[in-house]
CSV table of C-alpha atoms and ligand atoms in Angstrom, one decimal:
chain,number,residue,atom,x,y,z
A,1,MET,CA,-14.8,9.7,-4.8
A,2,PRO,CA,-15.0,9.7,-1.0
A,3,LEU,CA,-16.1,6.5,0.6
A,4,THR,CA,-18.1,5.6,3.7
A,5,VAL,CA,-17.6,2.4,5.6
A,6,VAL,CA,-19.8,0.9,8.4
A,7,GLY,CA,-18.7,-2.2,10.2
A,8,SER,CA,-17.2,-3.5,13.5
A,9,ILE,CA,-14.8,-1.3,15.3
A,10,ALA,CA,-13.4,-3.7,17.8
A,11,TYR,CA,-10.9,-5.0,20.3
A,12,ASP,CA,-9.6,-8.4,19.3
A,13,SER,CA,-7.8,-11.1,21.3
A,14,VAL,CA,-5.9,-13.4,18.9
A,15,ARG,CA,-3.7,-16.4,19.3
A,16,THR,CA,-1.7,-17.9,16.4
A,17,PRO,CA,1.1,-20.4,16.5
A,18,PHE,CA,3.5,-17.4,16.4
A,19,GLY,CA,2.2,-15.5,19.4
A,20,GLU,CA,-0.8,-13.8,20.9
A,21,ARG,CA,-2.3,-10.3,21.6
A,22,GLU,CA,-5.0,-9.2,24.0
A,23,ARG,CA,-7.5,-6.5,23.1
A,24,MET,CA,-5.6,-5.0,20.2
A,25,LEU,CA,-7.3,-2.6,17.9
A,26,GLY,CA,-9.3,-4.4,15.2
A,27,GLY,CA,-12.7,-4.7,13.6
A,28,ALA,CA,-13.7,-5.0,10.0
A,29,ALA,CA,-14.3,-1.2,9.5
A,30,VAL,CA,-10.9,-0.4,11.0
A,31,HIS,CA,-8.9,-2.8,8.9
A,32,PHE,CA,-10.8,-1.6,5.8
A,33,ALA,CA,-10.3,2.1,6.5
A,34,LEU,CA,-6.5,1.7,7.2
A,35,ALA,CA,-6.1,0.1,3.8
A,36,ALA,CA,-8.6,2.2,1.7
A,37,ARG,CA,-7.1,5.5,3.0
A,38,PHE,CA,-4.1,4.9,0.7
A,39,PHE,CA,-6.4,5.6,-2.2
A,40,ASP,CA,-9.2,7.9,-1.2
A,41,GLU,CA,-10.9,9.8,1.6
A,42,VAL,CA,-12.5,7.4,4.0
A,43,ARG,CA,-15.3,8.1,6.6
A,44,VAL,CA,-15.9,5.5,9.3
A,45,VAL,CA,-19.4,5.0,10.8
A,46,GLY,CA,-19.9,2.9,13.9
A,47,PRO,CA,-20.2,2.9,17.7
A,48,VAL,CA,-17.5,2.4,20.3
A,49,GLY,CA,-17.9,1.9,24.1
A,50,ALA,CA,-16.6,3.9,27.0
A,51,ASP,CA,-13.7,1.5,27.1
A,52,PHE,CA,-12.4,2.5,23.6
A,53,GLY,CA,-9.1,4.4,23.9
A,54,GLU,CA,-8.7,7.9,22.4
A,55,ASP,CA,-5.2,6.6,21.2
A,56,ASP,CA,-7.0,3.9,19.2
A,57,LEU,CA,-9.2,6.5,17.5
A,58,GLU,CA,-6.0,8.5,16.9
A,59,VAL,CA,-4.5,5.6,15.0
A,60,MET,CA,-7.1,6.2,12.3
A,61,ARG,CA,-7.3,10.0,12.6
A,62,ALA,CA,-3.5,10.3,12.2
A,63,ARG,CA,-3.7,8.4,9.0
A,64,GLY,CA,-6.3,10.7,7.5
A,65,VAL,CA,-9.4,8.6,8.2
A,66,ASP,CA,-12.5,10.7,9.1
A,67,VAL,CA,-13.8,9.4,12.4
A,68,SER,CA,-16.3,12.1,13.1
A,69,ASP,CA,-19.2,9.6,12.7
A,70,VAL,CA,-17.7,7.2,15.2
A,71,GLU,CA,-20.1,7.5,18.1
A,72,ARG,CA,-19.0,6.9,21.6
A,73,ILE,CA,-21.8,5.3,23.7
A,74,ALA,CA,-21.6,6.3,27.3
A,75,GLY,CA,-21.4,3.2,29.6
A,76,GLY,CA,-21.3,0.9,26.6
A,77,ARG,CA,-18.7,-1.8,25.7
A,78,THR,CA,-16.8,-1.9,22.5
A,79,PHE,CA,-17.3,-4.9,20.1
A,80,PHE,CA,-15.0,-7.7,21.2
A,81,TRP,CA,-13.8,-10.7,19.3
A,82,ARG,CA,-11.6,-13.6,20.3
A,83,GLY,CA,-10.1,-16.0,17.8
A,84,GLU,CA,-7.5,-18.7,17.5
A,85,TYR,CA,-5.6,-20.1,14.5
A,86,GLY,CA,-3.9,-23.5,14.2
A,87,TRP,CA,-1.0,-24.3,11.9
A,88,ASP,CA,-3.4,-24.0,9.0
A,89,LEU,CA,-3.8,-20.3,9.0
A,90,ASN,CA,-6.7,-20.5,6.5
A,91,THR,CA,-9.0,-21.8,9.2
A,92,ARG,CA,-9.7,-20.2,12.5
A,93,GLU,CA,-11.9,-20.8,15.5
A,94,THR,CA,-14.0,-18.0,16.9
A,95,LEU,CA,-14.0,-18.4,20.7
A,96,ASP,CA,-16.0,-15.3,21.7
A,97,THR,CA,-18.0,-12.5,20.0
A,98,GLN,CA,-19.5,-9.8,22.1
A,99,LEU,CA,-21.5,-7.2,20.0
A,100,GLY,CA,-21.5,-4.7,22.9
A,101,VAL,CA,-22.6,-1.3,21.6
A,102,PHE,CA,-23.5,-2.8,18.2
A,103,GLU,CA,-26.4,-4.6,19.8
A,104,ARG,CA,-28.6,-1.4,19.9
A,105,PHE,CA,-26.8,0.8,17.5
A,106,ASP,CA,-29.1,3.1,15.4
A,107,PRO,CA,-26.9,4.6,12.7
A,108,LYS,CA,-27.5,8.3,11.9
A,109,LEU,CA,-25.0,9.3,9.3
A,110,SER,CA,-23.8,12.9,9.0
A,111,GLU,CA,-24.4,14.9,5.8
A,112,ARG,CA,-20.8,14.2,4.9
A,113,SER,CA,-21.0,10.5,5.2
A,114,ARG,CA,-24.3,10.4,3.3
A,115,ALA,CA,-22.8,12.4,0.5
A,116,SER,CA,-20.3,9.6,-0.3
A,117,ASP,CA,-20.6,8.0,-3.7
A,118,VAL,CA,-19.1,4.7,-2.6
A,119,LEU,CA,-20.2,2.7,0.4
A,120,PHE,CA,-18.6,-0.4,2.0
A,121,LEU,CA,-20.9,-2.4,4.2
A,122,ALA,CA,-18.2,-4.2,6.2
A,123,ASN,CA,-18.9,-7.3,8.3
A,124,ILE,CA,-21.6,-6.6,10.9
A,125,GLN,CA,-25.3,-7.5,11.5
A,126,PRO,CA,-27.0,-7.5,8.0
A,127,SER,CA,-30.0,-5.5,9.4
A,128,LEU,CA,-27.5,-2.7,10.3
A,129,GLN,CA,-25.9,-2.9,6.9
A,130,GLN,CA,-29.4,-2.4,5.3
A,131,ARG,CA,-30.2,0.6,7.5
A,132,VAL,CA,-27.0,2.3,6.5
A,133,ARG,CA,-27.6,1.4,2.8
A,134,ALA,CA,-31.0,3.0,3.1
A,135,GLN,CA,-29.3,6.3,4.1
A,136,LEU,CA,-27.3,6.4,0.9
A,137,PRO,CA,-29.9,5.7,-1.8
A,138,ASP,CA,-27.9,7.4,-4.5
A,139,ALA,CA,-24.6,5.6,-3.8
A,140,ARG,CA,-22.9,4.8,-7.1
A,141,PHE,CA,-21.0,1.7,-5.9
A,142,VAL,CA,-21.9,-0.4,-2.8
A,143,ALA,CA,-19.8,-3.4,-1.7
A,144,LEU,CA,-20.6,-5.8,1.1
A,145,ASP,CA,-18.7,-8.3,3.2
A,146,SER,CA,-20.1,-10.8,5.7
A,147,MET,CA,-19.2,-14.0,7.5
A,148,ASN,CA,-20.5,-17.4,8.5
A,149,LEU,CA,-22.1,-16.2,11.7
A,150,TRP,CA,-24.5,-14.0,9.9
A,151,ILE,CA,-25.2,-16.7,7.2
A,152,GLU,CA,-26.1,-19.0,10.1
A,153,ILE,CA,-28.3,-16.7,12.2
A,154,ALA,CA,-29.6,-14.0,9.8
A,155,ARG,CA,-29.5,-15.4,6.3
A,156,GLU,CA,-32.7,-13.8,5.0
A,157,GLU,CA,-31.6,-10.3,6.2
A,158,LEU,CA,-28.2,-10.9,4.6
A,159,VAL,CA,-29.7,-11.9,1.3
A,160,ARG,CA,-31.7,-8.6,1.3
A,161,ALA,CA,-28.6,-6.7,2.2
A,162,ILE,CA,-26.7,-8.3,-0.7
A,163,ARG,CA,-29.4,-7.5,-3.1
A,164,GLY,CA,-28.8,-3.8,-2.3
A,165,ALA,CA,-25.1,-4.1,-3.1
A,166,ASP,CA,-23.2,-4.0,-6.4
A,167,CYS,CA,-20.4,-6.1,-5.2
A,168,LEU,CA,-20.3,-9.1,-2.7
A,169,ILE,CA,-16.9,-9.9,-1.2
A,170,LEU,CA,-16.9,-13.2,0.7
A,171,ASN,CA,-14.7,-16.1,1.6
A,172,ASP,CA,-15.1,-19.0,-0.9
A,173,ALA,CA,-16.4,-21.4,1.8
A,174,GLU,CA,-18.9,-18.8,3.0
A,175,LEU,CA,-20.1,-18.2,-0.6
A,176,ARG,CA,-20.8,-21.9,-0.8
A,177,GLN,CA,-22.5,-21.9,2.6
A,178,LEU,CA,-24.7,-18.9,1.6
A,179,THR,CA,-25.9,-20.4,-1.7
A,180,GLY,CA,-25.8,-24.1,-0.8
A,181,MET,CA,-23.8,-24.7,-4.0
A,182,PRO,CA,-20.6,-26.7,-3.8
A,183,ASN,CA,-19.0,-25.1,-6.8
A,184,LEU,CA,-17.5,-21.5,-6.6
A,185,LEU,CA,-18.5,-20.5,-10.1
A,186,SER,CA,-22.1,-21.7,-9.8
A,187,ALA,CA,-22.4,-20.1,-6.3
A,188,ALA,CA,-21.2,-16.8,-7.7
A,189,ARG,CA,-23.6,-17.1,-10.7
A,190,GLU,CA,-26.5,-17.8,-8.2
A,191,VAL,CA,-25.8,-14.6,-6.3
A,192,LEU,CA,-25.5,-12.6,-9.6
A,193,ALA,CA,-29.0,-13.8,-10.5
A,194,TRP,CA,-30.6,-12.5,-7.3
A,195,GLY,CA,-31.4,-9.1,-8.7
A,196,PRO,CA,-32.1,-5.8,-7.0
A,197,SER,CA,-34.0,-5.4,-3.7
A,198,GLY,CA,-37.2,-3.3,-3.6
A,199,GLN,CA,-35.5,-0.1,-2.6
A,200,THR,CA,-32.5,-0.3,-4.9
A,201,PRO,CA,-32.3,-0.1,-8.7
A,202,ARG,CA,-29.4,-2.6,-9.1
A,203,GLY,CA,-28.5,-6.0,-7.9
A,204,PRO,CA,-25.1,-7.6,-7.3
A,205,ARG,CA,-23.0,-7.5,-10.5
A,206,VAL,CA,-19.5,-8.4,-9.1
A,207,ILE,CA,-18.7,-11.3,-6.8
A,208,VAL,CA,-15.3,-11.6,-5.2
A,209,ALA,CA,-14.4,-14.9,-3.5
A,210,LYS,CA,-11.5,-14.7,-1.1
A,211,GLN,CA,-9.5,-17.9,-0.9
A,212,GLY,CA,-7.0,-17.1,1.9
A,213,GLU,CA,-3.4,-18.1,1.1
A,214,TYR,CA,-4.6,-19.3,-2.3
A,215,GLY,CA,-5.6,-15.9,-3.5
A,216,SER,CA,-9.0,-14.6,-4.8
A,217,ALA,CA,-11.4,-14.9,-7.8
A,218,LEU,CA,-13.7,-12.3,-9.4
A,219,VAL,CA,-16.8,-13.3,-11.2
A,220,THR,CA,-19.1,-11.0,-13.2
A,221,ARG,CA,-22.0,-12.0,-15.5
A,222,ASP,CA,-19.6,-12.7,-18.4
A,223,ARG,CA,-16.1,-12.5,-17.0
A,224,PHE,CA,-13.8,-14.4,-14.6
A,225,PHE,CA,-10.5,-13.3,-13.2
A,226,ALA,CA,-8.3,-14.8,-10.5
A,227,LEU,CA,-5.0,-13.9,-8.7
A,228,PRO,CA,-2.8,-15.9,-6.4
A,229,ALA,CA,-1.9,-14.5,-3.0
A,230,TYR,CA,1.4,-12.7,-2.9
A,231,PRO,CA,3.8,-15.4,-1.8
A,232,LEU,CA,5.1,-14.9,1.8
A,233,GLU,CA,7.3,-17.1,3.9
A,234,ASN,CA,6.3,-15.5,7.2
A,235,VAL,CA,2.6,-15.2,8.0
A,236,ILE,CA,2.0,-14.2,11.6
A,237,ASP,CA,-1.7,-13.3,11.9
A,238,PRO,CA,-4.3,-13.3,9.2
A,239,THR,CA,-6.9,-11.4,11.2
A,240,GLY,CA,-8.3,-8.6,9.2
A,241,ALA,CA,-6.8,-9.8,5.9
A,242,GLY,CA,-10.2,-10.0,4.3
A,243,ASP,CA,-11.1,-6.4,5.3
A,244,THR,CA,-7.7,-5.1,4.3
A,245,PHE,CA,-8.2,-6.8,0.9
A,246,ALA,CA,-11.6,-5.1,0.6
A,247,GLY,CA,-10.0,-1.8,1.6
A,248,GLY,CA,-7.6,-2.1,-1.3
A,249,LEU,CA,-10.3,-3.2,-3.8
A,250,VAL,CA,-13.0,-0.7,-2.9
A,251,GLY,CA,-10.5,2.1,-2.3
A,252,TYR,CA,-8.9,1.7,-5.7
A,253,ILE,CA,-12.3,1.6,-7.4
A,254,ALA,CA,-13.5,4.7,-5.6
A,255,ALA,CA,-10.3,6.6,-6.5
A,256,ASN,CA,-10.3,5.6,-10.1
A,257,THR,CA,-13.9,6.2,-11.1
A,258,PRO,CA,-14.5,9.7,-12.5
A,259,VAL,CA,-17.1,11.8,-10.7
A,260,GLY,CA,-20.0,12.4,-12.9
A,261,GLY,CA,-20.6,8.9,-14.2
A,262,ALA,CA,-18.7,8.7,-17.5
A,263,PRO,CA,-17.1,5.4,-18.1
A,264,ARG,CA,-13.3,5.4,-17.9
A,265,ALA,CA,-11.4,5.4,-21.2
A,266,GLN,CA,-10.8,1.9,-22.3
A,267,ALA,CA,-7.2,0.8,-22.8
A,268,SER,CA,-6.8,-0.8,-26.2
A,269,GLY,CA,-7.8,-4.5,-26.1
A,270,ALA,CA,-9.6,-4.0,-22.7
A,271,GLU,CA,-12.9,-5.9,-22.3
A,272,ARG,CA,-16.1,-4.0,-22.4
A,273,PRO,CA,-17.3,-2.5,-19.1
A,274,GLU,CA,-19.8,-4.3,-16.9
A,275,GLN,CA,-22.7,-2.1,-18.1
A,276,VAL,CA,-25.9,-1.6,-16.0
A,277,ALA,CA,-29.0,0.3,-17.0
A,278,ASP,CA,-28.8,2.6,-14.0
A,279,THR,CA,-26.8,5.7,-15.3
A,280,ASN,CA,-25.9,6.6,-11.7
A,281,ALA,CA,-24.0,3.3,-11.3
A,282,VAL,CA,-20.2,3.2,-11.6
A,283,GLN,CA,-19.3,1.5,-14.9
A,284,LEU,CA,-16.8,-1.3,-14.0
A,285,ASP,CA,-14.5,-2.1,-16.8
A,286,ASP,CA,-12.2,-5.2,-16.7
A,287,GLU,CA,-9.0,-3.2,-16.4
A,288,LEU,CA,-10.3,-1.3,-13.3
A,289,LEU,CA,-11.5,-4.5,-11.6
A,290,ARG,CA,-8.2,-6.4,-12.3
A,291,THR,CA,-6.0,-3.6,-11.0
A,292,ALA,CA,-8.3,-3.3,-7.9
A,293,MET,CA,-7.9,-7.0,-7.3
A,294,ALA,CA,-4.1,-6.7,-7.5
A,295,TYR,CA,-4.0,-3.8,-5.0
A,296,ALA,CA,-6.3,-5.7,-2.7
A,297,THR,CA,-4.0,-8.7,-2.9
A,298,VAL,CA,-1.0,-6.6,-2.1
A,299,LEU,CA,-2.6,-4.8,0.9
A,300,ALA,CA,-3.8,-8.1,2.4
A,301,SER,CA,-0.3,-9.5,2.1
A,302,PHE,CA,1.1,-6.8,4.3
A,303,ASN,CA,-1.6,-7.2,6.8
A,304,VAL,CA,-0.8,-10.8,7.6
A,305,GLU,CA,2.9,-10.1,8.2
A,306,GLU,CA,2.3,-8.9,11.8
A,307,PHE,CA,-0.5,-8.9,14.4
A,308,GLY,CA,-3.7,-6.9,13.8
A,309,THR,CA,-3.1,-3.5,12.3
A,310,GLU,CA,0.6,-3.3,13.2
A,311,ARG,CA,2.1,-3.7,9.7
A,312,VAL,CA,-0.5,-1.7,7.8
A,313,CYS,CA,-0.1,1.2,10.2
A,314,ARG,CA,3.6,1.5,9.2
A,315,LEU,CA,3.0,0.9,5.5
A,316,THR,CA,3.9,3.4,2.8
A,317,ARG,CA,2.5,3.9,-0.7
A,318,GLU,CA,6.0,3.2,-2.1
A,319,GLU,CA,6.0,-0.3,-0.4
A,320,ILE,CA,2.6,-1.0,-1.8
A,321,ASP,CA,3.5,0.0,-5.4
A,322,ALA,CA,6.8,-2.0,-5.3
A,323,ARG,CA,4.9,-5.1,-4.3
A,324,LEU,CA,2.3,-4.5,-6.9
A,325,ARG,CA,5.0,-4.4,-9.6
A,326,GLU,CA,6.4,-7.7,-8.2
A,327,LEU,CA,2.9,-9.3,-8.3
A,328,ALA,CA,2.4,-8.1,-11.9
A,329,SER,CA,5.6,-9.7,-13.0
A,330,MET,CA,4.9,-12.9,-11.1
A,331,THR,CA,1.4,-13.3,-12.7
A,332,SER,CA,2.1,-12.3,-16.3
A,333,PHE,CA,2.6,-14.9,-19.1
A,334,SER,CA,2.3,-15.0,-22.8
A,335,SER,CA,-0.2,-17.3,-24.3
A,336,ALA,CA,1.6,-20.0,-26.3
A,337,ALA,CA,-1.6,-20.6,-28.2
A,338,GLU,CA,-1.3,-17.2,-29.9
A,339,THR,CA,2.2,-17.7,-31.1
A,340,ALA,CA,2.5,-21.4,-31.8
A,341,PRO,CA,1.4,-22.7,-35.1
A,342,ALA,CA,-1.9,-24.6,-35.0
A,343,GLY,CA,-1.6,-28.2,-34.0
A,344,SER,CA,2.0,-27.7,-32.5
A,345,ALA,CA,0.7,-28.1,-29.0
A,346,SER,CA,-0.3,-31.8,-29.5
A,347,PRO,CA,2.2,-34.2,-27.9
A,348,ALA,CA,4.7,-36.0,-30.1
A,349,ALA,CA,3.6,-39.5,-30.9
B,401,AMP,P1,-11.2,-10.9,8.7
B,401,AMP,O1,-10.0,-11.6,9.3
B,401,AMP,O2,-10.9,-10.1,7.6
B,401,AMP,O3,-12.4,-11.8,8.5
B,401,AMP,O4,-11.7,-9.9,9.9
B,401,AMP,C1,-11.5,-10.1,11.2
B,401,AMP,C2,-12.1,-8.9,11.9
B,401,AMP,O5,-13.5,-9.0,11.9
B,401,AMP,C3,-11.7,-8.8,13.4
B,401,AMP,O6,-10.9,-7.6,13.6
B,401,AMP,C4,-13.0,-8.8,14.2
B,401,AMP,O7,-13.0,-7.8,15.1
B,401,AMP,C5,-14.1,-8.7,13.2
B,401,AMP,N1,-15.2,-9.6,13.4
B,401,AMP,C6,-15.1,-10.9,13.9
B,401,AMP,N2,-16.3,-11.4,14.0
B,401,AMP,C7,-17.2,-10.5,13.6
B,401,AMP,C8,-18.6,-10.4,13.5
B,401,AMP,N3,-19.4,-11.4,13.8
B,401,AMP,N4,-19.2,-9.2,13.0
B,401,AMP,C9,-18.4,-8.2,12.7
B,401,AMP,N5,-17.1,-8.2,12.8
B,401,AMP,C10,-16.5,-9.3,13.2
């Protein structure tokens, strides 16, 4: 199913202990699209300024991303972000954020973008996320990402935006900040209880907590799943890892959900799908979500190997699938509890 993404299209200046780049192509929607395009047709919505290079648009276009809803604002400045990482690449300092053309952006999506069944509201002002959501009232699966800045300055709007989404993807620290709950599981459960907003029939039903180099966790009303990050010795720049992760997750879900609403056939032993009353909604069975988490993990691992979009731009589907197989073998184990006779696990006296 084609998917539409709205979010920052940016120039990023980044410094890590391993080097720096000035005004490289970045932005949440860009990182997302360059990952999701491995799975499905992606349409990007958002404004750029007069300073945005045609060659940067071509980076996406050449990889099959539909950029016809990227609006160039005459005389405007492209979103700009400057950040710095220390030796702990899990934490970063934002040194500058300039919204530029996003400050007054009024999204008017084309017929094509509005026809998408899947919508990703990438990190940007929550009011803008809501306005885009309102233009796709029949979307079958809506995921949303955000960050500490919006929790701090626009929390109420963000909560409304989250209530219009099926899936919230957030850093674990931000999930705690958003809910005021110190425990990840209780924080996720809190969001799952928020319910639908006035204009939308469903509320959040999947929470994905990103945990940087430690991996990610997925919480639904009755299930929990977690994966470690793919282990890497050389991490150069984590910028965009979260959006690339989201691109793998949402792209895989979009590509593997049948058009027409019927739930996927269940593999034997698979858990029951995350059912919702709304028949238009995508039915999310456990197997689909777990594989989507694995692809997300793999895509994110490539992103951090080089600066900005550099590595993902050169990536191939073969490389992705090879790493997915490695991740599968690294994370599989047999449950001793199933094979060992009862009581044999107790330590010898
Ligand atoms: P990530 O590392 O996945 O959190 O994403 C980093 C990307 O988010 C960078 O490419 C930035 O351009 C973009 N970004 C940073 N701050 C913001 C913000 N306040 N709103 C939207 N996008 C942002």
